[in-house]
Structures are given as C-alpha cells and as structure tokens.
Short mmCIF file of C-alpha atoms and ligand atoms in Angstrom, two decimals:
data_model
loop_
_atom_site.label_atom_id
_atom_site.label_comp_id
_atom_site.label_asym_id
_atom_site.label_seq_id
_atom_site.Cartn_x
_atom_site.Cartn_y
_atom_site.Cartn_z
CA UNK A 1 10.32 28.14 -4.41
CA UNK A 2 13.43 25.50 -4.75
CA UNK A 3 12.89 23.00 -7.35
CA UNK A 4 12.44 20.48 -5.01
CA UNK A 5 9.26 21.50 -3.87
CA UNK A 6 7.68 20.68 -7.71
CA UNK A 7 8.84 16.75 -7.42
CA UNK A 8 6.26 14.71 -6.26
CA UNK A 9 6.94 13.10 -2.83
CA UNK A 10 7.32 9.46 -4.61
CA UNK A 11 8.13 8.27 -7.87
CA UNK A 12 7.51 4.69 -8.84
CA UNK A 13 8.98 4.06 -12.69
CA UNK A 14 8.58 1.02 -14.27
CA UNK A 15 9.72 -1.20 -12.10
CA UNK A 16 9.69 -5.31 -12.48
CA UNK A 17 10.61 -7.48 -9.57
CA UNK A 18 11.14 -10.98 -10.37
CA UNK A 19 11.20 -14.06 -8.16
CA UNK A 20 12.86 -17.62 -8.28
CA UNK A 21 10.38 -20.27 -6.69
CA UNK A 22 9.79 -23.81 -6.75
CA UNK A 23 7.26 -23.33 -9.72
CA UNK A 24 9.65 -21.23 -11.34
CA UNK A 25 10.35 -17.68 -11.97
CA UNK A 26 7.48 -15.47 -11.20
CA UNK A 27 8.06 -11.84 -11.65
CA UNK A 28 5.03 -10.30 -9.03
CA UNK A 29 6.27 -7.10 -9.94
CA UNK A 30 5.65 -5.96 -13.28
CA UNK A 31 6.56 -2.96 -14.85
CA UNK A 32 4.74 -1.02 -12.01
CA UNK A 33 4.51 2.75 -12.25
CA UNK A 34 2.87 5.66 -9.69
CA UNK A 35 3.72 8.40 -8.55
CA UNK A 36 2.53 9.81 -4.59
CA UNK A 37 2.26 13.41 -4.93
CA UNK A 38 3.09 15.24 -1.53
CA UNK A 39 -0.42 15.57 1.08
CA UNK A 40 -1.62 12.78 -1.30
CA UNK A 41 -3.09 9.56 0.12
CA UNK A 42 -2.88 6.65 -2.39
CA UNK A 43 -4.44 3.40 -1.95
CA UNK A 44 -3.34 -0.09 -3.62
CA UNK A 45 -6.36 -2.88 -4.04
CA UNK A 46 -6.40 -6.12 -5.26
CA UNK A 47 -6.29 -9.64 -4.30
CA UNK A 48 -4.56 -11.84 -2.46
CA UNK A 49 -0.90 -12.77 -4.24
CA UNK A 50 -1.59 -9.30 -6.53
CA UNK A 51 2.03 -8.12 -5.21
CA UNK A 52 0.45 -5.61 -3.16
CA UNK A 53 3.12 -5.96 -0.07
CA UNK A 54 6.08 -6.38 -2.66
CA UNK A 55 5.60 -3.53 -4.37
CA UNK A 56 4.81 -1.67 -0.43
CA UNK A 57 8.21 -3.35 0.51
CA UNK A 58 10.26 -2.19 -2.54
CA UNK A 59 9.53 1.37 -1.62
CA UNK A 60 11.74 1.03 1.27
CA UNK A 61 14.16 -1.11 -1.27
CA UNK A 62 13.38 -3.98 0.95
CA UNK A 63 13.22 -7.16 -1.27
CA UNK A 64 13.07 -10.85 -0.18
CA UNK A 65 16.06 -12.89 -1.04
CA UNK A 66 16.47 -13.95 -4.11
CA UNK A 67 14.66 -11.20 -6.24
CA UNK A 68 16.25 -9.82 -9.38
CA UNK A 69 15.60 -6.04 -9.77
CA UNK A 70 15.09 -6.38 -13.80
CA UNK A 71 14.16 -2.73 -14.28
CA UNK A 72 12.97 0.28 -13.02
CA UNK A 73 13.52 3.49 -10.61
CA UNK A 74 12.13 4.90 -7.62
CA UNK A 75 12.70 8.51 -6.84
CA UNK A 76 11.95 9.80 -3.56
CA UNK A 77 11.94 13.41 -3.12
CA UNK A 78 14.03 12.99 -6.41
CA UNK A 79 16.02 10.52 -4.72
CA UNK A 80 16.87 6.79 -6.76
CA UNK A 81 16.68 5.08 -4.21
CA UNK A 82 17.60 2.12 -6.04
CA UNK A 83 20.84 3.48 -6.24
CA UNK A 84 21.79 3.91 -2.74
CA UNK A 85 23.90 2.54 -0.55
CA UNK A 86 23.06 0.50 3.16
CA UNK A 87 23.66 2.78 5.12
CA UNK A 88 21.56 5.85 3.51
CA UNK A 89 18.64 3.33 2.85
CA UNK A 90 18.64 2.45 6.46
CA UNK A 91 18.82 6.03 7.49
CA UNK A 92 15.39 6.75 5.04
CA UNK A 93 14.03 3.88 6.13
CA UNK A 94 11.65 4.98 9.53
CA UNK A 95 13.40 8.84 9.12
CA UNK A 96 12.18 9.24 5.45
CA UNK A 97 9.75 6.33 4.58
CA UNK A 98 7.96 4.12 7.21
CA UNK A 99 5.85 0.85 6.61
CA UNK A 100 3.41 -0.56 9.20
CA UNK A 101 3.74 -3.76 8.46
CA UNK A 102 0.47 -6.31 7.67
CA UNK A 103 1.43 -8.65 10.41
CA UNK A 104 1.85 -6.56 13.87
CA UNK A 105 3.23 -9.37 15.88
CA UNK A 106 6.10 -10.33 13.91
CA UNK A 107 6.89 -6.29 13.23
CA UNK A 108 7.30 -6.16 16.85
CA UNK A 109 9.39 -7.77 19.03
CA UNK A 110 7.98 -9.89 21.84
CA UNK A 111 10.79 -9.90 24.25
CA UNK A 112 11.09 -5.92 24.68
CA UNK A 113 8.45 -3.79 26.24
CA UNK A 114 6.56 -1.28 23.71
CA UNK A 115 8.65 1.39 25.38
CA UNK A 116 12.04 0.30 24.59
CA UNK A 117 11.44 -0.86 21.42
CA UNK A 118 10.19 3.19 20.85
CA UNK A 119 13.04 4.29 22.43
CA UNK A 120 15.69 2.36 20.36
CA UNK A 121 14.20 4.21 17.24
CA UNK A 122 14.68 7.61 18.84
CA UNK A 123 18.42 6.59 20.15
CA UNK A 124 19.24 4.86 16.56
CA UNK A 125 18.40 7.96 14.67
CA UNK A 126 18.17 10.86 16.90
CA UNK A 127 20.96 12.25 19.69
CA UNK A 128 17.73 13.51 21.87
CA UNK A 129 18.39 12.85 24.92
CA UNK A 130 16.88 9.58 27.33
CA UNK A 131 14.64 12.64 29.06
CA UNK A 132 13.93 14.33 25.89
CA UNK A 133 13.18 10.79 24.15
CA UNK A 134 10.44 9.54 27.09
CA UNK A 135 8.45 12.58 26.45
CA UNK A 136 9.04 11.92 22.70
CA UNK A 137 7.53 8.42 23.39
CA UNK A 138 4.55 9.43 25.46
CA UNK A 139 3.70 12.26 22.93
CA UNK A 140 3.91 9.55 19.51
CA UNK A 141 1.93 6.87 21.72
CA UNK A 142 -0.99 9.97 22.63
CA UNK A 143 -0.96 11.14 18.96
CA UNK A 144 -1.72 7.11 18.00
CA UNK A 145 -4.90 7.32 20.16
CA UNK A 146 -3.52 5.60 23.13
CA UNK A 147 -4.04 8.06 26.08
CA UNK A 148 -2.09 5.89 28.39
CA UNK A 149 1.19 5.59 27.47
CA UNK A 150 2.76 4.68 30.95
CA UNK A 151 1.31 1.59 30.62
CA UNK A 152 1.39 0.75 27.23
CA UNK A 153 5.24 1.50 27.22
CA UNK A 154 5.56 -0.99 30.03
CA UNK A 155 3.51 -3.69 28.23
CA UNK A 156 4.94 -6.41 26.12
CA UNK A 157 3.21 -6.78 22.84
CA UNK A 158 1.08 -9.75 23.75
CA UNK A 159 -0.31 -8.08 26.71
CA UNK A 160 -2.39 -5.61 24.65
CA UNK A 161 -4.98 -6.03 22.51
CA UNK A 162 -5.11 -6.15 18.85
CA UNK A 163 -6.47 -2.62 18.41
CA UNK A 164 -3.46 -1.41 20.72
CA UNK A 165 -1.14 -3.37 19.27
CA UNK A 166 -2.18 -1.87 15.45
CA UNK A 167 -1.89 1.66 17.43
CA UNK A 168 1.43 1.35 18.67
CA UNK A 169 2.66 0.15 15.03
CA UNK A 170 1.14 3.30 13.76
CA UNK A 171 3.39 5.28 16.62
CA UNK A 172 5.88 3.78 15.14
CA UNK A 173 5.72 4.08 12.32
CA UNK A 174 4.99 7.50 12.88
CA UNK A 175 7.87 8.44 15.54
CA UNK A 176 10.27 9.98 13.71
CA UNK A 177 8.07 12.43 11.65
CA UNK A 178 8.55 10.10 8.26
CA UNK A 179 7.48 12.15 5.03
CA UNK A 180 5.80 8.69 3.39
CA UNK A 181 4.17 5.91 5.51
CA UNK A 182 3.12 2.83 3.62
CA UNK A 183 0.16 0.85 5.51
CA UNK A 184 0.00 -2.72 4.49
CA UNK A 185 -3.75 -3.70 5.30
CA UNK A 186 -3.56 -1.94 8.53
CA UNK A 187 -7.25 -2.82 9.45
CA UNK A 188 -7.47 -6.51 8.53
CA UNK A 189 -7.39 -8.39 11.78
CA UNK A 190 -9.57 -5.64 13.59
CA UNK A 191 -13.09 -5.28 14.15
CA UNK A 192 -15.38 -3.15 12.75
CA UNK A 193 -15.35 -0.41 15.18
CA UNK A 194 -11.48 -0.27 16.00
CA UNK A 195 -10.62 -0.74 12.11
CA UNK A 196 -12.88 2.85 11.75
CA UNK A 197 -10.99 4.40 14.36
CA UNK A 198 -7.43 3.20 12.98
CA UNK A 199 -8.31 4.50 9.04
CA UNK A 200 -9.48 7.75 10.83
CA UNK A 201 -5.76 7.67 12.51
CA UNK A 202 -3.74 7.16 9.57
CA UNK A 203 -5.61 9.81 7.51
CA UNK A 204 -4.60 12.87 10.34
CA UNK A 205 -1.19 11.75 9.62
CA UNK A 206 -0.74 12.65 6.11
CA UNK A 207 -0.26 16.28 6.56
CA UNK A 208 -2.22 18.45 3.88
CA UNK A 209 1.00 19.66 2.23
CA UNK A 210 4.32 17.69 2.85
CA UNK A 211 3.38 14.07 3.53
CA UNK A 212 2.31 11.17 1.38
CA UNK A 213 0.08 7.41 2.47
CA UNK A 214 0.26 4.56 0.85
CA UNK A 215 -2.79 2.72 1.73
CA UNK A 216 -2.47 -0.88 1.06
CA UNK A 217 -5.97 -2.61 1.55
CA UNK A 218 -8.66 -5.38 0.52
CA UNK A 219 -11.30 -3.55 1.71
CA UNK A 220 -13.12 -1.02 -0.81
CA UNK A 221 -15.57 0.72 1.98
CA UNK A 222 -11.73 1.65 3.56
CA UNK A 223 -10.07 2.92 0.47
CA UNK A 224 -13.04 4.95 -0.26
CA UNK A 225 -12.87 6.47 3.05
CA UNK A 226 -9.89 7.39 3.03
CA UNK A 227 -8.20 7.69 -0.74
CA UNK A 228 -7.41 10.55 -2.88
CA UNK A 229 -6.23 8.03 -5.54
CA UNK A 230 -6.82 4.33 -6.30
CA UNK A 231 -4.27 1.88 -7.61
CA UNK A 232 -5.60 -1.83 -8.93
CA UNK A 233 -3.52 -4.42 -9.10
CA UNK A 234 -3.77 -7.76 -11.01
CA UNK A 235 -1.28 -10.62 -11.16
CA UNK A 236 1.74 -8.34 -10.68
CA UNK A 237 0.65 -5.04 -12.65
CA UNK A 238 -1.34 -1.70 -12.24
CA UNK A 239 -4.21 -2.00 -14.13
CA UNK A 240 -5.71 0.84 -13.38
CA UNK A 241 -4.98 4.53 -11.56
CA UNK A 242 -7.71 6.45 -11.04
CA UNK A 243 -8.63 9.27 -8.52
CA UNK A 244 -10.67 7.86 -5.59
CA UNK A 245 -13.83 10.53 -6.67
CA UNK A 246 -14.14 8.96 -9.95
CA UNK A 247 -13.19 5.54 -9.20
CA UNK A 248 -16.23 5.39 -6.60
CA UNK A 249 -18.32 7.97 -8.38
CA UNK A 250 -18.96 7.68 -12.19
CA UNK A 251 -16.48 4.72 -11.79
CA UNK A 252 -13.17 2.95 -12.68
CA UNK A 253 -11.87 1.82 -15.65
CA UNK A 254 -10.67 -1.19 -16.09
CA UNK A 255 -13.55 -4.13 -16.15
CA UNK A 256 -11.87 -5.89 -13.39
CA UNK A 257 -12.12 -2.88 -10.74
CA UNK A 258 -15.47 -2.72 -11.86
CA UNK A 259 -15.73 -6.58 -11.15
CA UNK A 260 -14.98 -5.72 -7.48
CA UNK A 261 -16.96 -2.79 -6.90
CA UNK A 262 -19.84 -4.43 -7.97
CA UNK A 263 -19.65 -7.69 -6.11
CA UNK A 264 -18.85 -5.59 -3.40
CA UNK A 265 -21.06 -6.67 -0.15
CA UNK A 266 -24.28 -4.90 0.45
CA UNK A 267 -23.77 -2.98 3.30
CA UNK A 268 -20.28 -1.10 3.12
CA UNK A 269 -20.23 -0.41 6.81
CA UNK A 270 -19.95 -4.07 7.50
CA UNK A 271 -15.80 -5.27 7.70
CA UNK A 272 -15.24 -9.23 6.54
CA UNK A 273 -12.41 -10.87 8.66
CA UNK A 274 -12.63 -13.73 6.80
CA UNK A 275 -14.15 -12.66 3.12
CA UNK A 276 -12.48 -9.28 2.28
CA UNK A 277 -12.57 -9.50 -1.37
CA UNK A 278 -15.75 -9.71 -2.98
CA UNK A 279 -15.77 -13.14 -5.37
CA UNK A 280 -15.39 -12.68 -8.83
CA UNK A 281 -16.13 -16.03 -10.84
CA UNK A 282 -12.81 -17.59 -11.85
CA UNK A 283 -9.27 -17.15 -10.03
CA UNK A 284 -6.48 -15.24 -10.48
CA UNK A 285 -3.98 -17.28 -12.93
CA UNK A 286 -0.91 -18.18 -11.17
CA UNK A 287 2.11 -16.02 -11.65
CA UNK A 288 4.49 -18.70 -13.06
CA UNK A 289 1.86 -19.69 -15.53
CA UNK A 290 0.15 -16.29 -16.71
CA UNK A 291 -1.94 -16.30 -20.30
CA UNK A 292 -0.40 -14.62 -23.36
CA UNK A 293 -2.70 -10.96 -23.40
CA UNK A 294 -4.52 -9.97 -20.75
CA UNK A 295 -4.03 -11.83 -17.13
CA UNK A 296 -7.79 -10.97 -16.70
CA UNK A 297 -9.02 -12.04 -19.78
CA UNK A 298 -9.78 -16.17 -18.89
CA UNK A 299 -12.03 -13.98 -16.32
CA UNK A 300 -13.43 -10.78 -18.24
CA UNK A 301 -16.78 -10.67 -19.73
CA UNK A 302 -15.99 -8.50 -22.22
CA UNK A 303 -12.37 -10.29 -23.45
CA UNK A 304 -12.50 -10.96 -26.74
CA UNK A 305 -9.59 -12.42 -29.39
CA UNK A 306 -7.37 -9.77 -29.25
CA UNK A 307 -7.04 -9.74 -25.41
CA UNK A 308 -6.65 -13.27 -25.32
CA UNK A 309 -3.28 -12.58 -27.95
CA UNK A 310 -1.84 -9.52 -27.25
CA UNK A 311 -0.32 -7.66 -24.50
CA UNK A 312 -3.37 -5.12 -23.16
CA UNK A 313 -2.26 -0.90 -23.77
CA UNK A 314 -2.53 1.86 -21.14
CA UNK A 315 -5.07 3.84 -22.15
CA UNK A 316 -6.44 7.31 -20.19
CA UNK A 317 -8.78 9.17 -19.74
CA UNK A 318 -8.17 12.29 -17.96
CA UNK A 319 -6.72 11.54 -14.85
CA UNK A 320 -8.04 7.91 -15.19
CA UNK A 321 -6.09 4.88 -16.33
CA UNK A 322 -6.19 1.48 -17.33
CA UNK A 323 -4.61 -1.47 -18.86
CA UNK A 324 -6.77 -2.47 -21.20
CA UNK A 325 -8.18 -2.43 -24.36
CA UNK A 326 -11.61 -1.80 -23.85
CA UNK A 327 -11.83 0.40 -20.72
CA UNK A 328 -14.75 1.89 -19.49
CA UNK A 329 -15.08 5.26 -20.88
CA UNK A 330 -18.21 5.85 -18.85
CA UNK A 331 -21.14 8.58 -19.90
CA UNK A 332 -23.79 8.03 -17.53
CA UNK A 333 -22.84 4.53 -17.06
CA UNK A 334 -22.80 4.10 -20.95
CA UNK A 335 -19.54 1.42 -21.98
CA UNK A 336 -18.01 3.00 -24.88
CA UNK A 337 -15.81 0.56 -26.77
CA UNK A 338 -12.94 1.14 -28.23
CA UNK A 339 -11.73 -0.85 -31.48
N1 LIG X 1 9.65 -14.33 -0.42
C1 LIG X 1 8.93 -14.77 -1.44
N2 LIG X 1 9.36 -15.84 -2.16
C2 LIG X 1 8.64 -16.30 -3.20
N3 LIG X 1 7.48 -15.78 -3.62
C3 LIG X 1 7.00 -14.73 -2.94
C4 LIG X 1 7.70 -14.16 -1.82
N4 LIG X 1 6.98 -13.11 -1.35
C5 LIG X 1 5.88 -13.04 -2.15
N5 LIG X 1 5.90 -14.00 -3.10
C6 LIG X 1 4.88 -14.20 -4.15
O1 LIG X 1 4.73 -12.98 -4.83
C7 LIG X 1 3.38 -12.72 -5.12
C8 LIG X 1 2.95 -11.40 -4.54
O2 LIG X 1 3.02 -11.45 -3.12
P1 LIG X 1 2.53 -10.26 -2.19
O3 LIG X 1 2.80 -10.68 -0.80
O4 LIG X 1 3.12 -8.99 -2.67
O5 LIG X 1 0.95 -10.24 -2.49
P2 LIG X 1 -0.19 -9.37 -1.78
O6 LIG X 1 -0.92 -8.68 -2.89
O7 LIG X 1 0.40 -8.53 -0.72
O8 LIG X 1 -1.13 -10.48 -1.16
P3 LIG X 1 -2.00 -10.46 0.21
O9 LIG X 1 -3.24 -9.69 -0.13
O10 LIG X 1 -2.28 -11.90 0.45
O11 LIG X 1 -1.18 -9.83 1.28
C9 LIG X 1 2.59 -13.89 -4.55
O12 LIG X 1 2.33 -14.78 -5.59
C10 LIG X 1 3.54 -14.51 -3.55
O13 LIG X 1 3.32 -15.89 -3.45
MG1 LIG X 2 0.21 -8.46 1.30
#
C-alpha cells in the first residue's frame, strides 16, 4: 500500500477568503478547515450568506473576482491545489473534482442540446471516440435516473423539467468518473418527492472506498439522510464538525447547531421551498460589521462576557468539534459547562 492511499481524499487547511464590496471588506471565508476522507460523504449547513457556496467553489480554486486568498491550503489527494497552474486546475476540475452547481439553469447552457453539451466534456478531456462518447452519454444520463436518454440528449434545458434538469447536472457532474463531487443545495428548487429521489442519487455515487461528497444543504432532514459528517457554518467559519450519528443522535456541539435542530419543523419528511432554515430569534450579523467574540453571541442564550470579548476556542470532544467556549458536552442531554 503506496502512501497515497493513507491521505485523505480532501484537505481543507485554514483557509480565509476575503472580499472587497461596497460595505467594505468582508472576508466570508474564515480560517476554514476539513478534511473529506475517501468513501466519506460530508455535508455543510448553515444559513443563507454563511459562505457555504464560497467555500464549495474554492475547492475547485474557483473564486469570484476580486477575492484575496489571505491564507490557507487545500490538498487534494495531497495535491495544493492552490498552487497550481490553469491549465492543471482546469484539467481537475470535472476529471478530478466536480460541482453541481445551486442554480441548474445558469450551469447549463440554453442554446446547446443536453447531448452536446455532454459530449463536449467527453471530447475536452477524453480522446474516446464520437461512437465510443454517445454510448458514454447514454450510459451517464441512465446512471442519473433518466431512462431515456435519446430524448433528453435532444432536449434543450428548458424543455425538461426541473427534476430532469437537476438529473442531468448530476450526469454531469458525474461523466467523467470525478473522485470528489461537491453538491451545492442540489434539492432546493425540487419537490418533495423528486428532492428524495435526487439525495438517494447522489449518495450511490460516492463509492464506498475511493470517492468523496460534499453535500452542501439547508435542509437538516437531507443531511441526515445522507451524511457521514456534518459541517456548521456561521458568518464565514466552521463552528462545528461533528459525525452525522452524533450530531443527530446524542447531538451537536455548538449551541447554534443545536439552535437549528431544535427549531427544526415538525415533520422532517416535509421539504420548505420557501422556509428551509428553521428561524432562530435574531439574524446573522453582517459580514462587514461582525461583533468582537463570538459572531453568535448577540444570538446565543448561553453567551456570556467572555464571548461577547474574546475570540471563541476549538474545543473537541472525540470526533466532535466546536467553536466555542461552552459547547455541549452532552451526558444524556446534560450541558456541561466549561469555565
Ligand atoms: N461575488 C461576490 N462579491 C461580493 N460578495 C459576495 C460574492 N459572492 C458571495 N459574496 C458574499 O459572501 C458571503 C457568502 O456567500 P455564499 O454565497 O458563499 O453564501 P451561502 O452560504 O452559499 O448562502 P446561500 O445559502 O444563500 O446560498 C455572502 O455574504 C455573500 O453576500
Ligand atoms: Mg450558496
């Protein structure tokens, strides 16, 4: 066994992202750090403007203009990515590491059929033949539950619905056999039933050994189907890392993930369009204008003084994490506060 084959698939190390904007600079990515170990499927909650799809989009080393890169690596396969040039980045990217992207219609293109669209991947990064790559096409489309894919290659995106449309991003995204996929709320705009049938997609793609999800969501009754590990984030940072069994079973650390499982809607089968995130009193303070301590604390019952002042520390518990000075260190459901 090489040495290789010990590295986890992904490596996220401290890495800050910051922004210029009209309000100033904003950095929504803040000394982030995860790792994606190989047949691992990781999910990433919070709310909206928590730098969920920034942090998705940085794992290809895809940033928006204008971002400063203040610190941090990200090893894939061992890999900095950070460090590479165009033209390896854009062979990883789709080969290597593939996003589905959390809006379908501007990911594709309207002009071009579903079929050549699939096709140009397989010409752009394979030499399989036009033959070879039609059956290549037909076989992705099948595997993405769409058992017709004569017709669906011969659609243009607007011609299919939004279930079909989600499934041929996830044929995509899957085409060339990628080792990490990164879904960016893949289930959002669906209904209940097809959003079901899409989470039980992307779960038969990580392979049990080799390949890694990223699983970037709103939607707690999703990540719980379909997590090994669950990633909170709050105004920029990780605030907690927990595996999925404890996070939903004895449960998370950090008093804000317990903020959202508990105002979680009764009923976990049900899927909110329009509501996805449960309400928590309060708001999340804007990123150019963040408190001193804890983001959460203007919003946490249990802030006191010293999270108001000083920067929170990452404190675990086994496999658990979270930013915070007084996690949950949960016995039977028993807070245990630390001084
Ligand atoms: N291109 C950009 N220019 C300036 N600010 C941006 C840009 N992209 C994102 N931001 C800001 O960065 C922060 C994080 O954005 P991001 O899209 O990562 O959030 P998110 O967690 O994915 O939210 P949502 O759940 O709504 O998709 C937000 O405050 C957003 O306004
Ligand atoms: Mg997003």
């Amino acid at each position: 066994m090489g040495s290789e084959e010990a590295l986890p698939l992904l490596e996220v190390r401290h890495l800050s992202v910051s922004l210029g904007t009209r309000e100033g600079e904003i950095r929504p990515v803040s000394d982030v750090s995860f790792v994606i170990g190989k047949g691992e499927a990781v999910a990433l909650v919070g709310e909206s403007g928590s730098g969920k799809t920034l942090t998705g989009l940085s794992l290809l080393a895809l940033f928006p203009p204008g971002a400063r890169i203040d610190s941090g690596q990200i090893l894939f396969e061992g890999l900095d990515l950070l460090a590479q040039d165009p033209a390896t980045l854009r062979k990883i990217r789709g080969q290597r590491i593939s996003m589905i992207f959390q809006e379908p219609q501007s990911a594709l293109n309207p002009v071009l059929t579903v079929g050549t669209q699939m096709r140009e991947l397989f010409k752009s990064h394979t030499d399989l033949s036009d033959i070879r790559i039609r059956e290549v096409v037909a076989d992705r489309l099948r595997s993405a539950g769409l058992p017709d894919p004569g017709r669906i290659s011969r659609s243009y995106p607007h011609q299919l619905s939004g279930g079909m449309r989600q499934r041929v991003m996830i044929a995509m995204a899957i085409a060339l056999d990628p080792r990490l996929v990164i879904a960016d709320e893949p289930t959002t705009a669906l209904d209940p039933t097809v959003a079901l049938q899409i989470l039980t997609l992307l779960s038969s793609i990580r392979d049990g050994r080799t390949k890694g999800l990223l699983f970037i969501s709103h939607d707690l009754s999703h990540v719980r189907r379909i997590s090994d590990r669950v990633l909170v984030m709050y105004a920029g940072r990780i605030v907690e890392n927990s595996p999925a069994r404890r996070f939903f079973g004895t449960g998370p650390l950090h008093p804000y993930s317990r903020a959202l499982l508990a105002s979680r809607p009764e009923g976990t089968g049900r899927t909110r369009k329009d509501a996805p995130l449960p309400a928590i009193p309060g708001q999340v303070p804007p990123l150019w204008n963040l408190p001193e301590g804890c983001a959460f604390a203007p919003r946490c019952s249990r802030a006191d003084e010293r999270c108001r002042m000083e920067a929170p520390p990452w404190q675990s518990e086994g496999e658990a994490g979270a930013l915070c000075f007084y996690p949950d260190r949960t016995t039977m459901g028993a807070p245990l506060h630390v001084a």
